[in-house]
Short mmCIF file of C-alpha atoms in Angstrom, two decimals:
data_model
loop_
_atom_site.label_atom_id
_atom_site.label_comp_id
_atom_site.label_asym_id
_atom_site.label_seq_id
_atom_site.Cartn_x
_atom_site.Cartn_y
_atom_site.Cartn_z
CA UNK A 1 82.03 9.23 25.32
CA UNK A 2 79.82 8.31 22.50
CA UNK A 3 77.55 6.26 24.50
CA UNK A 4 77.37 9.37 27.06
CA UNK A 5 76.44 11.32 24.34
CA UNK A 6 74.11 8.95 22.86
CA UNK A 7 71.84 8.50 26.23
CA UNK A 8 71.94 12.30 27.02
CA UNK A 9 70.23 12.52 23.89
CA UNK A 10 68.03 9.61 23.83
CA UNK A 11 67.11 9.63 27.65
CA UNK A 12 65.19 13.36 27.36
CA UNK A 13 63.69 12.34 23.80
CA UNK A 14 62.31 9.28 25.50
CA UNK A 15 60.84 11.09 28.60
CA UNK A 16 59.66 13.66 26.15
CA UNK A 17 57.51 11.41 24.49
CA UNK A 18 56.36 9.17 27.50
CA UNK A 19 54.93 12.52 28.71
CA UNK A 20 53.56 13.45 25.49
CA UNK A 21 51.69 10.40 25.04
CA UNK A 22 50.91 10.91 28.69
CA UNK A 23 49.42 14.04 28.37
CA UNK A 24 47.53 12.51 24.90
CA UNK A 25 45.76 10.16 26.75
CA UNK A 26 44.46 11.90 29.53
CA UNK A 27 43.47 14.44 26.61
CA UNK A 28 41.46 11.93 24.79
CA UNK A 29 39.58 10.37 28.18
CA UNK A 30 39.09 14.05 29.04
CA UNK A 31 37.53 14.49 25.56
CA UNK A 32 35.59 10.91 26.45
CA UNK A 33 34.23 11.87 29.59
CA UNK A 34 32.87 15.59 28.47
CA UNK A 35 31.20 13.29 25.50
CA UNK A 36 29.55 10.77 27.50
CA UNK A 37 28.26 13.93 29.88
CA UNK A 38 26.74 15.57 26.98
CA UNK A 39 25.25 12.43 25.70
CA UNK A 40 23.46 11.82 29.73
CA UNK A 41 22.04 15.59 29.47
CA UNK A 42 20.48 14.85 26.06
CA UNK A 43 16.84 15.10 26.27
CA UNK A 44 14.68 12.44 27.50
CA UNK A 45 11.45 10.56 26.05
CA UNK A 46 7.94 11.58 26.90
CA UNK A 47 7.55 8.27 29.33
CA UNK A 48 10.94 9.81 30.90
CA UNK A 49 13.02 7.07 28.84
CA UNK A 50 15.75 8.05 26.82
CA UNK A 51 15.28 6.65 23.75
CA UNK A 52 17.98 4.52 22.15
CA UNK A 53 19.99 6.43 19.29
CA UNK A 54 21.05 4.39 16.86
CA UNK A 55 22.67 6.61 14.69
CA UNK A 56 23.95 6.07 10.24
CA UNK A 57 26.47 7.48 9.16
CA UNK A 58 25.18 8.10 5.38
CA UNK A 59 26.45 11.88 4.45
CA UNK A 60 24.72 11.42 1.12
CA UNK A 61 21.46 9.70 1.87
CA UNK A 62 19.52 11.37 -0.89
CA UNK A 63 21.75 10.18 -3.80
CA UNK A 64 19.16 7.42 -4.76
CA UNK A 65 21.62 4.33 -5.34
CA UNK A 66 21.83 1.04 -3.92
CA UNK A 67 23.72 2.08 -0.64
CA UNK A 68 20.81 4.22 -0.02
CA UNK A 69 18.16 1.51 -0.46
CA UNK A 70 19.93 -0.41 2.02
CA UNK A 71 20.28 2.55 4.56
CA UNK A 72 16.36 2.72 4.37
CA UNK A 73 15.68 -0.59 4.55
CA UNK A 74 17.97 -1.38 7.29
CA UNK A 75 16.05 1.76 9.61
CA UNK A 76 12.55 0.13 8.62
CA UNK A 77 14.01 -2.98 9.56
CA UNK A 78 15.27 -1.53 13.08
CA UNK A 79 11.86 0.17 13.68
CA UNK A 80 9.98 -3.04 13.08
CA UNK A 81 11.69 -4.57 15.27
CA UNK A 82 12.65 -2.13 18.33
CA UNK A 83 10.20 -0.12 19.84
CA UNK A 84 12.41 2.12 22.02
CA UNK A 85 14.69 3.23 19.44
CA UNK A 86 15.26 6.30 17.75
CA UNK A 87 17.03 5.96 14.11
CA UNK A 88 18.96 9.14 13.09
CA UNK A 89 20.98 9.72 9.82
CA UNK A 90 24.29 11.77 9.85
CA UNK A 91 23.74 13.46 6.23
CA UNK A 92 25.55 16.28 4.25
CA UNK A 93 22.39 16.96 2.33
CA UNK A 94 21.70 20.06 3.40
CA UNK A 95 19.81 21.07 -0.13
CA UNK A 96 16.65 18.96 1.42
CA UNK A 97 14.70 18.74 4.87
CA UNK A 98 14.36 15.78 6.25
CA UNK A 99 10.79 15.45 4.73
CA UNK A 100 11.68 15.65 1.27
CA UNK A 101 14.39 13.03 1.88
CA UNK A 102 12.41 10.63 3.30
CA UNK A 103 9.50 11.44 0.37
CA UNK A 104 12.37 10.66 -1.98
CA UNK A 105 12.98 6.70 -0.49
CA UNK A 106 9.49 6.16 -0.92
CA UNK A 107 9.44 7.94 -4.78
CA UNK A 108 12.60 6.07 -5.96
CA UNK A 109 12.58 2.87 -3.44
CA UNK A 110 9.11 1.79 -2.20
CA UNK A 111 10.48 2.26 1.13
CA UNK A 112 7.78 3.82 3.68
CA UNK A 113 9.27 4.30 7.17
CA UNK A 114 6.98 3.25 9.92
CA UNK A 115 8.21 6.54 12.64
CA UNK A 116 10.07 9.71 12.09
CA UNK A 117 13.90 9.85 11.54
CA UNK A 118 15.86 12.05 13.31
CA UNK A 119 18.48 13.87 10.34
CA UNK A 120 22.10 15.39 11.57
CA UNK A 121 22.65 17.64 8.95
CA UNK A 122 26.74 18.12 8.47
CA UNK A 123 28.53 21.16 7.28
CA UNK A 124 31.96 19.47 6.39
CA UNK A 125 30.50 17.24 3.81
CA UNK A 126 33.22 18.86 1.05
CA UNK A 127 36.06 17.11 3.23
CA UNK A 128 35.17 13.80 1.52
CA UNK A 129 34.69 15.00 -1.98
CA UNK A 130 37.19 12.97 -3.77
CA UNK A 131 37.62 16.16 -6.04
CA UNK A 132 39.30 17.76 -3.08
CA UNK A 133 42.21 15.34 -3.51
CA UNK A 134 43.67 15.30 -6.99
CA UNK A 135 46.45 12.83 -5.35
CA UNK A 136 46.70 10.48 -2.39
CA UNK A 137 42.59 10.54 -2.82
CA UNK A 138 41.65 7.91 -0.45
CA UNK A 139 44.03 8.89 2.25
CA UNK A 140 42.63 12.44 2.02
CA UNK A 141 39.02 11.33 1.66
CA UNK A 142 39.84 9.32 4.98
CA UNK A 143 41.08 12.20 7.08
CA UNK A 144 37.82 13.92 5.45
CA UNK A 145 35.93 11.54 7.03
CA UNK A 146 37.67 11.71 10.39
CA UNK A 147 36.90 15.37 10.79
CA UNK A 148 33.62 14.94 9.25
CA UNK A 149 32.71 12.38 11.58
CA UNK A 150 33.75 14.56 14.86
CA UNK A 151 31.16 16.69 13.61
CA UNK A 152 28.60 14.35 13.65
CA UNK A 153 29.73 12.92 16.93
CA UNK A 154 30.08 16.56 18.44
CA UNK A 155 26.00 17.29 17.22
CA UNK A 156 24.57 14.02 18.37
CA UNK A 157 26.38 11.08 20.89
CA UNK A 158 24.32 7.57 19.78
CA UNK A 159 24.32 4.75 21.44
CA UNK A 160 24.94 2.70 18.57
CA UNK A 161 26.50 4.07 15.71
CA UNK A 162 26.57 1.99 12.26
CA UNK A 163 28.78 3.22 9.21
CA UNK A 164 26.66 2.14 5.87
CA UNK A 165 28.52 3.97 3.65
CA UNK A 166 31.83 3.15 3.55
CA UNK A 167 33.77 4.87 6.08
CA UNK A 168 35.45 3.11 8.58
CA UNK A 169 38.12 5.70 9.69
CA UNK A 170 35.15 7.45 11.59
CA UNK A 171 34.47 3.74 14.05
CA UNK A 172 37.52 4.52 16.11
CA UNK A 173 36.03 7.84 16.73
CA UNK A 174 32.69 7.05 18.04
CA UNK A 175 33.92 3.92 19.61
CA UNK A 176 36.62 5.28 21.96
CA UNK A 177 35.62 9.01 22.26
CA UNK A 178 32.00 8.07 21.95
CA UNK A 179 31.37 4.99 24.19
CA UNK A 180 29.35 3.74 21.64
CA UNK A 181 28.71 -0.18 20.62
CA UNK A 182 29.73 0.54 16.72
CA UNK A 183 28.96 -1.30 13.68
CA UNK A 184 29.33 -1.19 9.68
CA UNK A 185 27.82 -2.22 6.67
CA UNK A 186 30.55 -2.48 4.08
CA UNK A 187 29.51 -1.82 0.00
CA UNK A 188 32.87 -2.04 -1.32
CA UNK A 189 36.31 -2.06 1.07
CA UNK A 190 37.86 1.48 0.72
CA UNK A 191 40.57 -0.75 -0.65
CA UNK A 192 40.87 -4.18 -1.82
CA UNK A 193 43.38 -6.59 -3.17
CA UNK A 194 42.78 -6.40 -6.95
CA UNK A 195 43.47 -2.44 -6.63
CA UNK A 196 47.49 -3.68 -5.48
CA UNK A 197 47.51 -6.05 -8.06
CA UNK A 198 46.39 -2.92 -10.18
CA UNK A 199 49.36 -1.03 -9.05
CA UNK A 200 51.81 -3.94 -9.10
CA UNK A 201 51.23 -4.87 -12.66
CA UNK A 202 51.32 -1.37 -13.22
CA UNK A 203 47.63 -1.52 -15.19
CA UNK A 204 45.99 1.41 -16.37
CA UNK A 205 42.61 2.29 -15.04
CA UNK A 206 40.21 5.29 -14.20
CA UNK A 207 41.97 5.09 -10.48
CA UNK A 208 45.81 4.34 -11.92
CA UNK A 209 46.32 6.37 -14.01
CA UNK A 210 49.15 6.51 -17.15
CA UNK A 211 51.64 8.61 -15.95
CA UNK A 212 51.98 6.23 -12.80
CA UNK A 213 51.76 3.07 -14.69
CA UNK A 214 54.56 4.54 -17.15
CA UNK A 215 57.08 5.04 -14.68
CA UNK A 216 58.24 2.06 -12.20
CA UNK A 217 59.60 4.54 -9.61
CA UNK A 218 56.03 5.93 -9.82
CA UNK A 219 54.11 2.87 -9.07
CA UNK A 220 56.68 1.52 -6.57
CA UNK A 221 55.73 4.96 -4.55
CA UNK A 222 52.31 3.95 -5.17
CA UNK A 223 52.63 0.78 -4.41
CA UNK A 224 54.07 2.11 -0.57
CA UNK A 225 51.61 3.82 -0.23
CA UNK A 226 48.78 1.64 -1.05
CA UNK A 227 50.07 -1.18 1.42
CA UNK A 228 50.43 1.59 4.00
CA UNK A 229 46.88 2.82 3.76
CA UNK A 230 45.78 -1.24 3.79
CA UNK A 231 47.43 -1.52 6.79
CA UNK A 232 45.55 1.84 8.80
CA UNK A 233 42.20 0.61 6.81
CA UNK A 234 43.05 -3.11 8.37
CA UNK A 235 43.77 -1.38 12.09
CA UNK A 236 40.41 0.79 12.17
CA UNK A 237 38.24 -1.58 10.38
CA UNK A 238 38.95 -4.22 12.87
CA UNK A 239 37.87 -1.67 15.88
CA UNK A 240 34.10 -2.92 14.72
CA UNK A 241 31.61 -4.98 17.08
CA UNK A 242 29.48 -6.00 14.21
CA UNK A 243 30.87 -6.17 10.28
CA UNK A 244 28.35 -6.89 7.79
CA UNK A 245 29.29 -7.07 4.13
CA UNK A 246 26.94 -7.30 0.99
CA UNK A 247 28.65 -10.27 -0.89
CA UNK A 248 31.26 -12.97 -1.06
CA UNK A 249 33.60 -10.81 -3.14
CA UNK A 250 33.68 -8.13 -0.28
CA UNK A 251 33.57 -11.00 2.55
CA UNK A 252 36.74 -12.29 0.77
CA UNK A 253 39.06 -8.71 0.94
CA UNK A 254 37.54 -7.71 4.23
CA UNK A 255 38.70 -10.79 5.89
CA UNK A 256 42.14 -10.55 4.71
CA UNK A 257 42.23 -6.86 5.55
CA UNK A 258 40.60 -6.55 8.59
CA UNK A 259 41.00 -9.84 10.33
CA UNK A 260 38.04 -10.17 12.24
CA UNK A 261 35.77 -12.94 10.62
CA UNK A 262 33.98 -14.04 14.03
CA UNK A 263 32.15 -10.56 13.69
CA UNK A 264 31.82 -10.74 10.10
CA UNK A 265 28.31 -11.74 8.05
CA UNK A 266 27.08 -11.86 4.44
CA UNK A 267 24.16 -9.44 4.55
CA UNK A 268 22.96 -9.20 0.63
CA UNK A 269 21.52 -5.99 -0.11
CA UNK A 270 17.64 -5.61 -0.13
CA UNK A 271 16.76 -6.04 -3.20
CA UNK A 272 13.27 -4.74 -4.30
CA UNK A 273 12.59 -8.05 -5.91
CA UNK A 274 8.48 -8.63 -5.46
CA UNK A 275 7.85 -4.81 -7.05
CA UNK A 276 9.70 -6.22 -10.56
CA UNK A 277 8.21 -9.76 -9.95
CA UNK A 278 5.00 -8.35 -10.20
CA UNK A 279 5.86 -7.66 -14.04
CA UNK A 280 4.34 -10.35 -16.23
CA UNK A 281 6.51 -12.32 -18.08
CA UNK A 282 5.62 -14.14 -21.71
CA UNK A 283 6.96 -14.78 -24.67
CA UNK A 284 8.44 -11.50 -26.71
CA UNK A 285 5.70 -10.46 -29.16
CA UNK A 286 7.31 -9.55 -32.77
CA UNK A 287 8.52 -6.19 -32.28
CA UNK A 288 10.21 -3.85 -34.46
CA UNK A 289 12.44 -2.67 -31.63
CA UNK A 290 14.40 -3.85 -28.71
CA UNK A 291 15.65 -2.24 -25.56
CA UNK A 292 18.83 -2.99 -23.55
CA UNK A 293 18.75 -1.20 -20.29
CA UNK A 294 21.92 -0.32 -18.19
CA UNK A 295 20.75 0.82 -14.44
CA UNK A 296 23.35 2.29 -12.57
CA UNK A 297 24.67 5.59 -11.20
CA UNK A 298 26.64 7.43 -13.41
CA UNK A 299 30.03 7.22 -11.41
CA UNK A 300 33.38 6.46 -13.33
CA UNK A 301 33.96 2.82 -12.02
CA UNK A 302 30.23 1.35 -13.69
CA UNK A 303 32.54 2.08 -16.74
CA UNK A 304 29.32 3.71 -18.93
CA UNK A 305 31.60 4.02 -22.20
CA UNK A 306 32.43 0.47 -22.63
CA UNK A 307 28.06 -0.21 -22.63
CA UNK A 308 28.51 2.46 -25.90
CA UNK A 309 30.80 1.32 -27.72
CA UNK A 310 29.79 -2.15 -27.45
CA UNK A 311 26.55 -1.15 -28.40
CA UNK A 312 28.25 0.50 -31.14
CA UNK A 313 30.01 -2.34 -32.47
CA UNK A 314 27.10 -4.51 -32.10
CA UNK A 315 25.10 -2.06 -34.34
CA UNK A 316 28.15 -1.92 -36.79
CA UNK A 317 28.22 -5.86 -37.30
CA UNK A 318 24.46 -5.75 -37.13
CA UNK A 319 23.42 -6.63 -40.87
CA UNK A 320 20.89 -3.92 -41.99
CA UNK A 321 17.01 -5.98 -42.17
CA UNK A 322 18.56 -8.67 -40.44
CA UNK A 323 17.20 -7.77 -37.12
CA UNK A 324 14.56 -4.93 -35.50
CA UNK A 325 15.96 -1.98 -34.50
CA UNK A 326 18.08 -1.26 -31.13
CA UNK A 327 17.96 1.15 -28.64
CA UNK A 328 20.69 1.47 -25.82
CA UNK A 329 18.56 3.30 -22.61
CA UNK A 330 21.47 4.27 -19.70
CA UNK A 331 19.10 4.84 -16.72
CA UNK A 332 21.24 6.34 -13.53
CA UNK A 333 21.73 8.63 -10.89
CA UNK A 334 23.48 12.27 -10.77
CA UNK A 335 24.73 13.17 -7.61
CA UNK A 336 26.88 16.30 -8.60
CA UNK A 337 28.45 18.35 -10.96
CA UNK A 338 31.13 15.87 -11.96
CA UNK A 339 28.45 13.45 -12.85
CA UNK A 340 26.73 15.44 -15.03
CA UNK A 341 29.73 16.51 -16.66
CA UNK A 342 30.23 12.68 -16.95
CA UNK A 343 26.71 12.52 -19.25
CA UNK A 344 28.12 14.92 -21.00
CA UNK A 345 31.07 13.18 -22.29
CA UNK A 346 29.12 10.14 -22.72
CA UNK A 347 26.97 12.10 -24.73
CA UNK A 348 29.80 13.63 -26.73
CA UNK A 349 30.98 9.42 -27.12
CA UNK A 350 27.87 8.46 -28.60
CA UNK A 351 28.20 11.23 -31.02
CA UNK A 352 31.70 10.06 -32.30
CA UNK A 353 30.23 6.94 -32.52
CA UNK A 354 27.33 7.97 -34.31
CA UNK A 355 25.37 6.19 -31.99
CA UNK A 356 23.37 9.52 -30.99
CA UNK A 357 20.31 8.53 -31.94
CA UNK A 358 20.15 5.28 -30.60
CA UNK A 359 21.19 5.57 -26.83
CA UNK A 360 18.71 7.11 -24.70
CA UNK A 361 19.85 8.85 -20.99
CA UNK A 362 17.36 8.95 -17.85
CA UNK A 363 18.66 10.54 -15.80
CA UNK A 364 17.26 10.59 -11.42
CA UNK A 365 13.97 9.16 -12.53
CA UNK A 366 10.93 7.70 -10.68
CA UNK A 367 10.67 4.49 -9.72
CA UNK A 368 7.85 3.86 -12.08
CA UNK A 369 9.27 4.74 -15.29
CA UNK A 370 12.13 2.59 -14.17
CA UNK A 371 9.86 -0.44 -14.04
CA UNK A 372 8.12 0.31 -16.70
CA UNK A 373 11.61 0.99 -18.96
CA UNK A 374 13.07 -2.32 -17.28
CA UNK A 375 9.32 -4.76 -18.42
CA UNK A 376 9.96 -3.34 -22.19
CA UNK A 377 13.25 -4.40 -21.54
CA UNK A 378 14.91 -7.54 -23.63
CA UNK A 379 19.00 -7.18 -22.52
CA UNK A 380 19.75 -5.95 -18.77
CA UNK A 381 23.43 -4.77 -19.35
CA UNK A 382 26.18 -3.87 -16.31
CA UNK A 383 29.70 -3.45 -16.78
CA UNK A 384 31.42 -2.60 -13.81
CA UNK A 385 34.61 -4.77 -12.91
CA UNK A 386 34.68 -5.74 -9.57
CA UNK A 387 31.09 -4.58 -8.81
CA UNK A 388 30.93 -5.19 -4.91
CA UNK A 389 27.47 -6.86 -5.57
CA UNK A 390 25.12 -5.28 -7.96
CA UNK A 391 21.92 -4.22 -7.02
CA UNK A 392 20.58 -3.28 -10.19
CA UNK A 393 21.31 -6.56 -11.74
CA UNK A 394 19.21 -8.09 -9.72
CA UNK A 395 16.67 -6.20 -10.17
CA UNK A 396 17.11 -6.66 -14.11
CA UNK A 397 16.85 -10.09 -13.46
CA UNK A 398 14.06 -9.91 -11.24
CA UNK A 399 12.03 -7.55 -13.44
CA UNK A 400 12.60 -10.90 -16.22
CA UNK A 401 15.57 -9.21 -18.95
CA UNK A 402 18.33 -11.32 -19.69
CA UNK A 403 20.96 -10.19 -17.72
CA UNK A 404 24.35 -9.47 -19.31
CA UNK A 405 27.01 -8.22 -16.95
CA UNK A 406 30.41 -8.17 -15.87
CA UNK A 407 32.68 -11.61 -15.79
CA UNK A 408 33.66 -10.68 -11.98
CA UNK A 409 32.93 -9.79 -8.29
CA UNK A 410 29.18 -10.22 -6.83
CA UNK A 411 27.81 -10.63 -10.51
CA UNK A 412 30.01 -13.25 -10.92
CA UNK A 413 30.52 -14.89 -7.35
CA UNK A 414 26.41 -14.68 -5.88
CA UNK A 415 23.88 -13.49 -8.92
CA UNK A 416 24.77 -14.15 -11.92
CA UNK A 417 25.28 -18.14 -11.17
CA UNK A 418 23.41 -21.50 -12.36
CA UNK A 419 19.90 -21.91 -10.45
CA UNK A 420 19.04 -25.55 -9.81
CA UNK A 421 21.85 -25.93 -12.76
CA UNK A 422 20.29 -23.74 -15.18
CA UNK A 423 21.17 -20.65 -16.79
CA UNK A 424 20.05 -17.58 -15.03
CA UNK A 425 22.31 -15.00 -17.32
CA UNK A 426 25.45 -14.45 -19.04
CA UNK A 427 28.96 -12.58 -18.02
CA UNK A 428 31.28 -10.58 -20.55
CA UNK A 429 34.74 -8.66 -19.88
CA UNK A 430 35.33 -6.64 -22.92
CA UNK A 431 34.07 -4.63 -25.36
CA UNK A 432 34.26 -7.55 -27.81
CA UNK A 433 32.80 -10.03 -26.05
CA UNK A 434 30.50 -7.96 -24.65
CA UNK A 435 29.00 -7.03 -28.47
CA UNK A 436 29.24 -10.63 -29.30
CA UNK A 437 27.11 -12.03 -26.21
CA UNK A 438 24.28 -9.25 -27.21
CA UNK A 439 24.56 -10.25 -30.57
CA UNK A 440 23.93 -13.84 -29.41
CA UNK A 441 21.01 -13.32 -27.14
CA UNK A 442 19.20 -11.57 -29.81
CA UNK A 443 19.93 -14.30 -31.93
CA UNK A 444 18.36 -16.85 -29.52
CA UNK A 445 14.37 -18.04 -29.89
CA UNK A 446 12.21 -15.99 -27.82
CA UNK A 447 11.21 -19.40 -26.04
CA UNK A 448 14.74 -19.78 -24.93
CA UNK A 449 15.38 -16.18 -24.02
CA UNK A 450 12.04 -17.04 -21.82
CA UNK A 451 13.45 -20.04 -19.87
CA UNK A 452 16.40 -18.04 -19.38
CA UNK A 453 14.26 -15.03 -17.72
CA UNK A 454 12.64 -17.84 -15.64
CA UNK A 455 15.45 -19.76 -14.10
CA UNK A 456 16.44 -15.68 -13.33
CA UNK A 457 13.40 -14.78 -11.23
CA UNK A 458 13.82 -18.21 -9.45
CA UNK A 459 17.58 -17.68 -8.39
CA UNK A 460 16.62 -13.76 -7.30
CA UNK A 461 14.61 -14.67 -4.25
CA UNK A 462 17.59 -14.88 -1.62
CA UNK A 463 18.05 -11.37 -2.20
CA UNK A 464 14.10 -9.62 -1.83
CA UNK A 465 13.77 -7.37 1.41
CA UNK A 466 12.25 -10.08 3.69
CA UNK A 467 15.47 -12.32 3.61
CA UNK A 468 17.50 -9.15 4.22
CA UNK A 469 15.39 -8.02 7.30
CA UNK A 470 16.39 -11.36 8.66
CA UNK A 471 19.98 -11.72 8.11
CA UNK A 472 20.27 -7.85 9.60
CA UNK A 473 18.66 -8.21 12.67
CA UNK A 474 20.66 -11.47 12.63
CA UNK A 475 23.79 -9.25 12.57
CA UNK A 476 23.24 -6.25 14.77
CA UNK A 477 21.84 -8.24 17.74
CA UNK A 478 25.26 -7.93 19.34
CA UNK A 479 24.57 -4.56 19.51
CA UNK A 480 21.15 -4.26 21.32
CA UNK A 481 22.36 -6.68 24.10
#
């Protein structure tokens, strides 16, 4: 009787969702079919051609940080090399035309485009605000992403459609609804090993924060939930044709998340290099002041506060007419309203530090005055954990400071390592040690700091524009066959 029972109620559930998933497939090729009929009535070329679309997926291409440099860089590189193409940018920037966007790579990047860029601006941009999702952020940012990329798809059907920004839930969309050949250029893996071992050790940081880590039922649920989302990021990440990631430390997590190293490359990021090379570099003349220059958008994880109050402590052990004067110069990016409020509260640091009138903001400024602010420069300073890679070390290094940054990911793994077996820079971890290694640099001969700021420009050629034009077009070939 119980078995009776048991397969009158199992039987119907089981048709029901055979039919269901029946009725969701032919749904979904119905879906594919009106797509790919939309994308054949597109216009065609003036020869008659249709142009190939090869479409980036950047929804904020005007924030002026490293992601952006390589989104330019990686369209000049296309439109050197194909003729026939036509790049356009999926962007949420809807505060600019397409004009002043473009102006604004060339202003902050050097980066003239050789044709016209097609922009998609997007409407839905909010839906991957991580302010939107006080908890369960980077699920929520994900489904954001989802529905912000069916927008995109819905305005303009590519050909080849390349995610260089980070958000790989939108490849299964434009793969399978799309027909499109898909690729991705990964900064930094949505998430990553070290951010379980985070939660597992129940560590506090700006993305765990105290109540979690202060309750083991807390960070257990976390924990779940973490290993759940690894698994979904793992499933669509591996839907890629082409994966290109920006340094060993990324290479390393996306392989064991994604699974898919035969279509996986090390692409470093273009790296203005020959612009800072072009500084002059000699021995420091006496000065009664030094600089040390942080470059880097003003975001929570570049971790501005520890720079201050090492700078602070070094200033506190610094013994008074023992050494010139020292300025602290934070040069970044603002791309909203919680980064500015983030300056703020920096600002409001320095001031309980009494530091005020020693650290200097720049805030979204030309490229010019950060070249010039980076050749006065004598200490390059970064101190994000885990940077992905690290763009603007490099370019401290390139532009001849000696380069002080954090002891892990790409600063540690690619830049920031012997050249030739000499010294290109040094790596710190904490707010002591960090203090202590300035403290030591300034302490060295300006001879040595120059030999230091040599073997640096040496090491920083593998990472200039030219070797990244290669290694790209390297990459994406797969894609144009």
């Amino acid at each position: 009787a119980c078995f009776r029972l048991l397969c009158s109620l199992l039987l119907p559930a089981l048709f029901l969702s055979g039919i269901l998933c029946i009725c969701l497939v032919v749904l979904l090729w119905g879906v594919r079919l009106w797509i790919q009929r939309k994308k054949q009535l597109s216009s065609a070329g003036r020869d008659g051609k249709r142009p190939l679309l090869v479409a980036f997926f950047h929804p904020y291409c005007n924030a002026g940080g490293g992601g952006e440099r390589v989104l330019w860089c990686a369209i000049r590189t296309l439109q050197k090399k194909y003729k026939n193409v036509t790049c356009v940018v999926y962007t949420g920037d809807k505060d600019a035309t397409g004009e002043e966007i473009v102006e604004g790579a060339f202003r902050r990047f050097n980066i003239k485009l050789i044709h016209p860029v097609k922009f998609v601006f997007l409407e839905k941009r909010f839906l991957v605000e991580a302010s939107l999702y006080p908890h369960f952020t980077l699920l929520g940012q994900s489904l954001g992403s989802v529905f912000l990329g069916w927008e995109a798809l819905l305005k303009c059907v590519p050909d080849i459609y390349i995610d260089s920004m980070g958000y790989a839930f939108t490849i299964p969309l434009f793969k399978y609804l799309g027909g499109c050949r898909v690729g991705c250029y990964v900064h930094y893996p949505t998430i990553s090993t070290d951010m379980l071992s985070v939660v597992r050790n129940q560590d506090t940081r700006f993305n765990n924060a105290a109540f979690i880590t202060s309750s083991p039922l807390f960070s257990k649920f976390k924990l779940v939930y973490y290993y759940f989302f690894a698994f979904m990021y793992g499933l669509v990440g591996s839907c890629s044709d082409v994966v290109m990631v920006n340094s060993s430390w990324t290479l390393n997590h996306i392989l064991s998340l994604w699974r898919s190293g035969a279509c996986t490359s090390v692409v470093y990021p273009p790296c203005d290099v020959q612009t800072f090379l072009d500084i002059p570099l000699e021995v420091e003349k006496s000065t009664s002041e030094y600089s040390i220059v942080s470059v880097g958008q003003f975001r929570p994880e570049k971790d501005h506060p520890l720079q201050i109050r090492a700078f602070a402590k070094l200033l506190k052990e610094k013994r008074v007419g023992q050494q010139p004067s020292l300025k602290l110069i934070l040069i970044g990016g603002c791309r909203n309203q919680q980064d500015e409020e983030r300056v703020n509260k920096l600002k409001c640091l320095c001031e309980e530090l009494g530091v005020s009138d020693d650290v200097i903001f720049r805030i979204n400024i030309p490229f010019e005055e950060l070249k010039r602010h980076l050749a006065e420069a004598t200490i390059g300073l970064h101190t994000m954990w885990n940077e992905h890679f690290g763009i603007g070390v490099v370019e401290c290094m390139a532009a001849g400071t000696v380069i002080l940054a954090h002891n892990s990911g790409g600063p540690k793994l690619d830049i920031v390592v012997p050249h030739e077996g000499r010294v290109t820079g040094f790596l710190a971890e904490d707010e002591d040690s960090y203090a202590e290694t300035m403290a030591c640099i300034f302490s060295l001969s300006p001879e040595k700091r120059l030999e230091i700021r040599e073997n640096a420009r040496r090491s920083v050629h593998r990472f200039s524009d030219q070797h990244f034009e290669e290694t790209f077009l390297l990459s994406v070939e797969p894609l144009f066959k």
